[in-house]
mmCIF file with all atom_site columns, C-alpha atoms in Angstrom:
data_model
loop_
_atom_site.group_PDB
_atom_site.id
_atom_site.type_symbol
_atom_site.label_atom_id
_atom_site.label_alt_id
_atom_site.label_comp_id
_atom_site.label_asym_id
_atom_site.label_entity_id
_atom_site.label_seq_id
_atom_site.pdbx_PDB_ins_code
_atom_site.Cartn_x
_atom_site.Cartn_y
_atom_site.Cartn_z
_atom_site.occupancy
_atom_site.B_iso_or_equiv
_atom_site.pdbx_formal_charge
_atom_site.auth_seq_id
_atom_site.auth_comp_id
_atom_site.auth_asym_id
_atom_site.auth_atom_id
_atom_site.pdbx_PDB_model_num
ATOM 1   C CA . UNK W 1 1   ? -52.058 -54.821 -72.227 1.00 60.00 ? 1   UNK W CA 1
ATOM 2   C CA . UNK W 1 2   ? -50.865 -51.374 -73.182 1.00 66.00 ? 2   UNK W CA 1
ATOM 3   C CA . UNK W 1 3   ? -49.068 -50.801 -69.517 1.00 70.00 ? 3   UNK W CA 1
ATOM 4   C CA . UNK W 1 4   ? -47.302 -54.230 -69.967 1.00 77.00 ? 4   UNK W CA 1
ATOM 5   C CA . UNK W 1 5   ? -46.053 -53.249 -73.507 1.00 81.00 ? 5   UNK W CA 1
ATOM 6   C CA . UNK W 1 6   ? -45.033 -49.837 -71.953 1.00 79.00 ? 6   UNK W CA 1
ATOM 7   C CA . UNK W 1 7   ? -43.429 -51.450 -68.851 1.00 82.00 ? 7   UNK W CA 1
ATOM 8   C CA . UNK W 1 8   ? -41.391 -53.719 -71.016 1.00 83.00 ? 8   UNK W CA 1
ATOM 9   C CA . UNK W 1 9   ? -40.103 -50.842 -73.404 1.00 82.00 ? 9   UNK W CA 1
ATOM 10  C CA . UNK W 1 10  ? -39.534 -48.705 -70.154 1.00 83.00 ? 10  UNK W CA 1
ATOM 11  C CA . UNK W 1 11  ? -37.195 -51.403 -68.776 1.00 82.00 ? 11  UNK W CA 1
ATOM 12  C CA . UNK W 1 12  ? -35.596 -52.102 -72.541 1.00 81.00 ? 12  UNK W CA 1
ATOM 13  C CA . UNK W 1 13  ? -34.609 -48.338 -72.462 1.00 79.00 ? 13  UNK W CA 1
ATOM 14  C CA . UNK W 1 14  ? -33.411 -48.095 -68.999 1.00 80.00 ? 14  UNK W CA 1
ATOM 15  C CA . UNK W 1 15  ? -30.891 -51.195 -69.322 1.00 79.00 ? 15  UNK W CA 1
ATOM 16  C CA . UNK W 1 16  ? -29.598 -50.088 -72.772 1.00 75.00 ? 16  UNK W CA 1
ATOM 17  C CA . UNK W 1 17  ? -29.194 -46.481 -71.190 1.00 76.00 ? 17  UNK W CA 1
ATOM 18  C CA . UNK W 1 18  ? -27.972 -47.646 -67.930 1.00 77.00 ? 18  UNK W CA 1
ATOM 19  C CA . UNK W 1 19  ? -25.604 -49.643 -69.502 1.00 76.00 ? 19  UNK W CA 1
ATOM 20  C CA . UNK W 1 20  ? -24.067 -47.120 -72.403 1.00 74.00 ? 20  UNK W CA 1
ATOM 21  C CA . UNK W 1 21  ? -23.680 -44.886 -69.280 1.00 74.00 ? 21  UNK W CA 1
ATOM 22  C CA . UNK W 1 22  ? -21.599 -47.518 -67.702 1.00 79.00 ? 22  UNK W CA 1
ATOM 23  C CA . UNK W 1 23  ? -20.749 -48.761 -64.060 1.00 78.00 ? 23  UNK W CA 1
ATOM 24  C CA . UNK W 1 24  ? -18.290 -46.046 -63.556 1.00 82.00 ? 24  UNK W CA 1
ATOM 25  C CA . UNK W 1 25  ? -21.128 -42.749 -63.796 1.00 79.00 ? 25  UNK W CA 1
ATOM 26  C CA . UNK W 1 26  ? -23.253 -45.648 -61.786 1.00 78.00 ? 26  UNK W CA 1
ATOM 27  C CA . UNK W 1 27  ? -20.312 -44.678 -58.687 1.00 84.00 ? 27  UNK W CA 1
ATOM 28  C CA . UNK W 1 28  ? -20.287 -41.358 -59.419 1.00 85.00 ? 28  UNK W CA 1
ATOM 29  C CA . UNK W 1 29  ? -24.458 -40.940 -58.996 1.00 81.00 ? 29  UNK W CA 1
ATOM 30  C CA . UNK W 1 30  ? -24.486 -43.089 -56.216 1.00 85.00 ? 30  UNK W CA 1
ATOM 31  C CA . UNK W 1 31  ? -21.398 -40.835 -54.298 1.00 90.00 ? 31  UNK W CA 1
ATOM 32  C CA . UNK W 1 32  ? -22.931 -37.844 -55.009 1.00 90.00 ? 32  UNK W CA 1
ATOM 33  C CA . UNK W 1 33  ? -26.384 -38.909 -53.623 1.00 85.00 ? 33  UNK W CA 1
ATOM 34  C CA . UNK W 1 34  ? -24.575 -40.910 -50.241 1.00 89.00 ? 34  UNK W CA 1
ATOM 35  C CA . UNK W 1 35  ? -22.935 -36.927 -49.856 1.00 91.00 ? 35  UNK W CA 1
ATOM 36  C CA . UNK W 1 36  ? -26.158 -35.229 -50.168 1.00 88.00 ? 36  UNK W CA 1
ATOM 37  C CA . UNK W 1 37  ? -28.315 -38.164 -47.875 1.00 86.00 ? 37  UNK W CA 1
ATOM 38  C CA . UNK W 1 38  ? -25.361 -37.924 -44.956 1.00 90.00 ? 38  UNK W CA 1
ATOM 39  C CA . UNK W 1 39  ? -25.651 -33.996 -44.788 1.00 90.00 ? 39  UNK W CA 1
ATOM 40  C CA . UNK W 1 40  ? -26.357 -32.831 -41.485 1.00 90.00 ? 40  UNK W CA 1
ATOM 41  C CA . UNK W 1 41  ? -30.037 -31.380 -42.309 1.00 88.00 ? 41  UNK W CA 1
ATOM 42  C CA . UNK W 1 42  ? -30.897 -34.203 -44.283 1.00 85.00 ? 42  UNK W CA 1
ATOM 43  C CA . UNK W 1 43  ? -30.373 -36.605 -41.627 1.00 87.00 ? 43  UNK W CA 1
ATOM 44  C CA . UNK W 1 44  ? -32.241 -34.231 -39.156 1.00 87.00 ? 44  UNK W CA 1
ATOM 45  C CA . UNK W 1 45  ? -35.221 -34.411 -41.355 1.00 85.00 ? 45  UNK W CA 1
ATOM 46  C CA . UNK W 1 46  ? -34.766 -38.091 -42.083 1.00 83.00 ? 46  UNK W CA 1
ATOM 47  C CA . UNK W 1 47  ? -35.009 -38.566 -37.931 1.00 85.00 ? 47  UNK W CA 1
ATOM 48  C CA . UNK W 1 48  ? -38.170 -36.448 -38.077 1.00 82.00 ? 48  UNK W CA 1
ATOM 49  C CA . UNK W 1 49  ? -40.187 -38.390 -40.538 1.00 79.00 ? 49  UNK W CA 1
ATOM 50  C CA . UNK W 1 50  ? -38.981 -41.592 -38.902 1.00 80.00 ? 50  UNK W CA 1
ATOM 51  C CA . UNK W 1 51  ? -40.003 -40.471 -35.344 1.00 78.00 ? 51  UNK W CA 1
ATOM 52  C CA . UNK W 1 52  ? -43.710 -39.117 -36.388 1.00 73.00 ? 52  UNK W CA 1
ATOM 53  C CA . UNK W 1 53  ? -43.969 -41.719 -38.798 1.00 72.00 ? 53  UNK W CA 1
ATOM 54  C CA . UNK W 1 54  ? -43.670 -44.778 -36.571 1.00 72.00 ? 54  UNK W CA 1
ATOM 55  C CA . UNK W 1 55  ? -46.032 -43.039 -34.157 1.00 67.00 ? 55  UNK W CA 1
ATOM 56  C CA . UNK W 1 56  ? -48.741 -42.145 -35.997 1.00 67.00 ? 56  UNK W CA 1
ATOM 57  C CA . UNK W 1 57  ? -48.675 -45.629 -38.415 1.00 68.00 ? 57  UNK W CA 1
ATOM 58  C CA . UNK W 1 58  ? -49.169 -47.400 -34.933 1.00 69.00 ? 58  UNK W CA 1
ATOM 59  C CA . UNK W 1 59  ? -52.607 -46.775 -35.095 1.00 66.00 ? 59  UNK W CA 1
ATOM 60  C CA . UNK W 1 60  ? -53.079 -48.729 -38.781 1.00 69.00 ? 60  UNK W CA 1
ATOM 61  C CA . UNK W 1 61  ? -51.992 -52.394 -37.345 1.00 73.00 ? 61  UNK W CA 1
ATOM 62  C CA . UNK W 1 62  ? -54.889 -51.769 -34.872 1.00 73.00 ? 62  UNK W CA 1
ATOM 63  C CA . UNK W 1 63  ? -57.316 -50.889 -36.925 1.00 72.00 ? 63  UNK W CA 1
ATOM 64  C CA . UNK W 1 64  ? -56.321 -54.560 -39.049 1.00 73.00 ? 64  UNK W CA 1
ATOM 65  C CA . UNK W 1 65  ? -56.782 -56.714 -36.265 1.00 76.00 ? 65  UNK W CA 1
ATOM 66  C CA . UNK W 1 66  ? -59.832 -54.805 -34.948 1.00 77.00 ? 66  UNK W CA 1
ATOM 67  C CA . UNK W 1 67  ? -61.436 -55.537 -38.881 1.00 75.00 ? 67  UNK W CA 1
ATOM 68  C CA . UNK W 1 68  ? -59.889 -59.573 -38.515 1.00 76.00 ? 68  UNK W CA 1
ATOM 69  C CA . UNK W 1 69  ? -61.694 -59.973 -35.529 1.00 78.00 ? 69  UNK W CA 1
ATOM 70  C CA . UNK W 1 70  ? -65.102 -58.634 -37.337 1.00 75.00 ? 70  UNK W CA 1
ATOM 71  C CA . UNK W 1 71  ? -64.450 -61.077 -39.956 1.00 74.00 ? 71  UNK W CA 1
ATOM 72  C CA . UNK W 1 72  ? -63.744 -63.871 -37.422 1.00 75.00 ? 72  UNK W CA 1
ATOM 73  C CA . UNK W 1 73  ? -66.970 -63.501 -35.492 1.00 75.00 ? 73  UNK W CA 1
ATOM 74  C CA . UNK W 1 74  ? -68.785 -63.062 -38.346 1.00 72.00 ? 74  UNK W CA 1
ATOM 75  C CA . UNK W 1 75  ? -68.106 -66.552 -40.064 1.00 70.00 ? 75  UNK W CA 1
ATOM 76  C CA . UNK W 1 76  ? -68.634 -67.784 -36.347 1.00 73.00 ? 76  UNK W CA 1
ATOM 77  C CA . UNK W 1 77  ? -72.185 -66.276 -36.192 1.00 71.00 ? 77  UNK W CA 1
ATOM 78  C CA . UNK W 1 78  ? -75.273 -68.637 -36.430 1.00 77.00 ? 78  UNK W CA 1
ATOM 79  C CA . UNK W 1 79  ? -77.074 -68.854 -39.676 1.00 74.00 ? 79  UNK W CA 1
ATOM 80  C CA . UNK W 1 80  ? -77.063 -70.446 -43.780 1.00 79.00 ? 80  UNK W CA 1
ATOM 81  C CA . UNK W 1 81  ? -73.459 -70.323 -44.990 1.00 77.00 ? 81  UNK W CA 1
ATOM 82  C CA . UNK W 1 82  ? -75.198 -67.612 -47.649 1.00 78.00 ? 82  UNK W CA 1
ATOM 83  C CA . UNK W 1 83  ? -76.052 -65.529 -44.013 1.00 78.00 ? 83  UNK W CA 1
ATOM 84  C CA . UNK W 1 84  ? -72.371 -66.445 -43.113 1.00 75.00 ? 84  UNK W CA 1
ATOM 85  C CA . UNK W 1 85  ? -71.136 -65.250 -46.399 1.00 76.00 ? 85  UNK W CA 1
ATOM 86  C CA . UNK W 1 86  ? -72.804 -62.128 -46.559 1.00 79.00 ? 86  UNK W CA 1
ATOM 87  C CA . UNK W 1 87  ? -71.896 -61.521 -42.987 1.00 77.00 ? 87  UNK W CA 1
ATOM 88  C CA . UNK W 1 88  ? -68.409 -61.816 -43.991 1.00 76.00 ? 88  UNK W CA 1
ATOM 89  C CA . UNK W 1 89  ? -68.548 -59.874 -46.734 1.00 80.00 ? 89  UNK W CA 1
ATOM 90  C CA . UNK W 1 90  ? -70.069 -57.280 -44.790 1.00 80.00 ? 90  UNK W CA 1
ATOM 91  C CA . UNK W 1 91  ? -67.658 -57.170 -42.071 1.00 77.00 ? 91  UNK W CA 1
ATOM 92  C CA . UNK W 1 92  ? -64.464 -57.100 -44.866 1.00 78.00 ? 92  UNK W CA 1
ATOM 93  C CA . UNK W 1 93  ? -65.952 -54.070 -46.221 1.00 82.00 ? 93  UNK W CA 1
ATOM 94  C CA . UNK W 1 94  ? -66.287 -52.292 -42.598 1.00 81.00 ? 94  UNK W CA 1
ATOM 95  C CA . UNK W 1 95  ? -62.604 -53.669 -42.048 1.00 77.00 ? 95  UNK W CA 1
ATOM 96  C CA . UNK W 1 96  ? -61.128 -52.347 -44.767 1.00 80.00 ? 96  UNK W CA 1
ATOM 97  C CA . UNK W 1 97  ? -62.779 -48.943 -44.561 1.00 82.00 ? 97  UNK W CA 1
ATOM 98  C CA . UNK W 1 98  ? -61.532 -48.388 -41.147 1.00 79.00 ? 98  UNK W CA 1
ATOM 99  C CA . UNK W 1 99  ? -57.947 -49.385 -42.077 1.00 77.00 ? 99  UNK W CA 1
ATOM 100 C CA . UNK W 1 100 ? -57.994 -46.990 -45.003 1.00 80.00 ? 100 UNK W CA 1
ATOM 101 C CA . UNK W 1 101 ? -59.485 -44.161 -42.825 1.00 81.00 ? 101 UNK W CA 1
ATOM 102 C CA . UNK W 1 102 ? -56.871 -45.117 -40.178 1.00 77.00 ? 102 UNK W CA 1
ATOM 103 C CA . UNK W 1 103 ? -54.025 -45.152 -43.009 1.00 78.00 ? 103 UNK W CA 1
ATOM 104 C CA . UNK W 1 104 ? -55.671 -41.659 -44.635 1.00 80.00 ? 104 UNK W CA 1
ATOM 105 C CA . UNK W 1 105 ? -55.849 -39.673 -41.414 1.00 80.00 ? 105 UNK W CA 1
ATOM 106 C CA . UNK W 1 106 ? -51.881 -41.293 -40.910 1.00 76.00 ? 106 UNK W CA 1
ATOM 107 C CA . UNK W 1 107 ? -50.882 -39.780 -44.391 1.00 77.00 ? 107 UNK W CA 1
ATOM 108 C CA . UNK W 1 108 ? -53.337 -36.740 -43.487 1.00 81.00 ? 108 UNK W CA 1
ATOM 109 C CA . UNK W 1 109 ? -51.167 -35.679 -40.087 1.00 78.00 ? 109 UNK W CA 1
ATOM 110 C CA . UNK W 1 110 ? -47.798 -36.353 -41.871 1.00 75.00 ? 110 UNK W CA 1
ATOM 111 C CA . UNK W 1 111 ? -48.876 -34.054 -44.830 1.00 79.00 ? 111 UNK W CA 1
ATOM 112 C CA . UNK W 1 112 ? -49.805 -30.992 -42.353 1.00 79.00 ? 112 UNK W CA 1
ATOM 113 C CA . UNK W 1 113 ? -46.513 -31.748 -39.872 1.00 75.00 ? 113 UNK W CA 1
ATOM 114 C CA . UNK W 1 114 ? -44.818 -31.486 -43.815 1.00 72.00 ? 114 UNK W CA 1
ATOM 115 C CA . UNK W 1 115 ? -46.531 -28.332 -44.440 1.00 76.00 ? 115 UNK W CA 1
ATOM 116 C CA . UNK W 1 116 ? -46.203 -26.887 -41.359 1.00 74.00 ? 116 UNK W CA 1
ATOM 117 C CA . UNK W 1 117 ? -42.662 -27.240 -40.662 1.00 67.00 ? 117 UNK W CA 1
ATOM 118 C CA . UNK W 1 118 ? -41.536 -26.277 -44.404 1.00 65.00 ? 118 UNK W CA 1
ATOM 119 C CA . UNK W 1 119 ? -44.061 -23.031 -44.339 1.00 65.00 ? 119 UNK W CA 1
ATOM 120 C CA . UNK W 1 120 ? -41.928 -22.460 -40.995 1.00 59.00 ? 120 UNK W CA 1
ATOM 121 C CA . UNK W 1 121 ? -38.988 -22.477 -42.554 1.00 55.00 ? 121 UNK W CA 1
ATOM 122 C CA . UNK W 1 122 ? -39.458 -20.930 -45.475 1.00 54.00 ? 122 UNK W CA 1
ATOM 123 C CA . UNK W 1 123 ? -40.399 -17.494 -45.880 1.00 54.00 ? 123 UNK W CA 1
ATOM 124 C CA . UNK W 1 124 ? -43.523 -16.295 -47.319 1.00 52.00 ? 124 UNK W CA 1
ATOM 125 C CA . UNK W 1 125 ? -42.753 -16.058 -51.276 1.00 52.00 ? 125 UNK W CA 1
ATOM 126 C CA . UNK W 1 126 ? -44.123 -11.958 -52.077 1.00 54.00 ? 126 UNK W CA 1
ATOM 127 C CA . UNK W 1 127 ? -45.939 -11.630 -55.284 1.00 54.00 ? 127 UNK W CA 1
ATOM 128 C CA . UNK W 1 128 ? -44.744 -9.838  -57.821 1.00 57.00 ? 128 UNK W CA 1
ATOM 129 C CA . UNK W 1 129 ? -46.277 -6.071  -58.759 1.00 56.00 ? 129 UNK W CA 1
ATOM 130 C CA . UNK W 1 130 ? -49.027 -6.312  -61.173 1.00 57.00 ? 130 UNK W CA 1
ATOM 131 C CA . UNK W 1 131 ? -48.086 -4.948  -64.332 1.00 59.00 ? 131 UNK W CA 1
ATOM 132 C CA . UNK W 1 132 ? -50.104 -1.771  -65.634 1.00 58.00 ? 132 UNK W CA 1
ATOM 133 C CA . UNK W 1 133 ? -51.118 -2.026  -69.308 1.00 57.00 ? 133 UNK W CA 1
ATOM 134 C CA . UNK W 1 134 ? -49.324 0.066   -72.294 1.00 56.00 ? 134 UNK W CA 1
ATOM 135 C CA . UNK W 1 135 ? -46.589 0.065   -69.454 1.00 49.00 ? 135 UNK W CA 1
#
């Protein structure tokens, strides 16, 4: 109940706020961010994600029809509709965990192509000199 109440007030304060500020600093955000999205390395990162994105969440749609077909075979199976049930239920639990493991080892690869192309491009940050004491 309390994240309803606080969803509620969150929108109350937003619209009041959003609309004090007024449509014309709306514009002015929404320029300012359509400059910074149609910069040249922005858009080169944006193509990035999109490209190892679309690759590597190919492999989650498989792993959902591999876990339907589980389920499908299992209500098909002979036996009580309890056997059925628990068959089912069985099977739904093995589907899902292979669709989250497929989704987890998507997010997993994205994360380290992240990493590894920002550690590439930034420098390594040097720490600062330890300080000596009564210094």
């Amino acid at each position: 109940m309390k994240g309803k109440i606080g969803l509620v007030v969150g929108l109350g304060v937003g619209y009041v706020l959003g609309t004090r500020a007024g449509r014309e600093r709306y514009e002015q955000i929404k320029t300012q961010w359509l400059k910074l999205y149609h910069l040249d390395p922005v858009q080169e990162q944006v193509d990035k994600v999109k490209g190892f994105v679309g690759d590597k969440a190919a492999a989650v749609p498989g792993a959902l029809w591999t876990g339907a077909v589980k389920v499908v075979k299992s209500v098909k199976s002979n036996g009580t509709p309890g056997q059925k049930l628990d068959a089912v239920i069985a099977s739904g639990k093995e589907a899902a965990e292979e669709v989250a493991d497929a989704a987890d080892d998507a997010v997993d690869e994205v994360k380290a192509k992240a990493n590894a192309s920002s550690s590439a491009a930034k420098p390594a940050a040097k720490k600062p000199a330890p300080k000596k004491p009564g210094a």
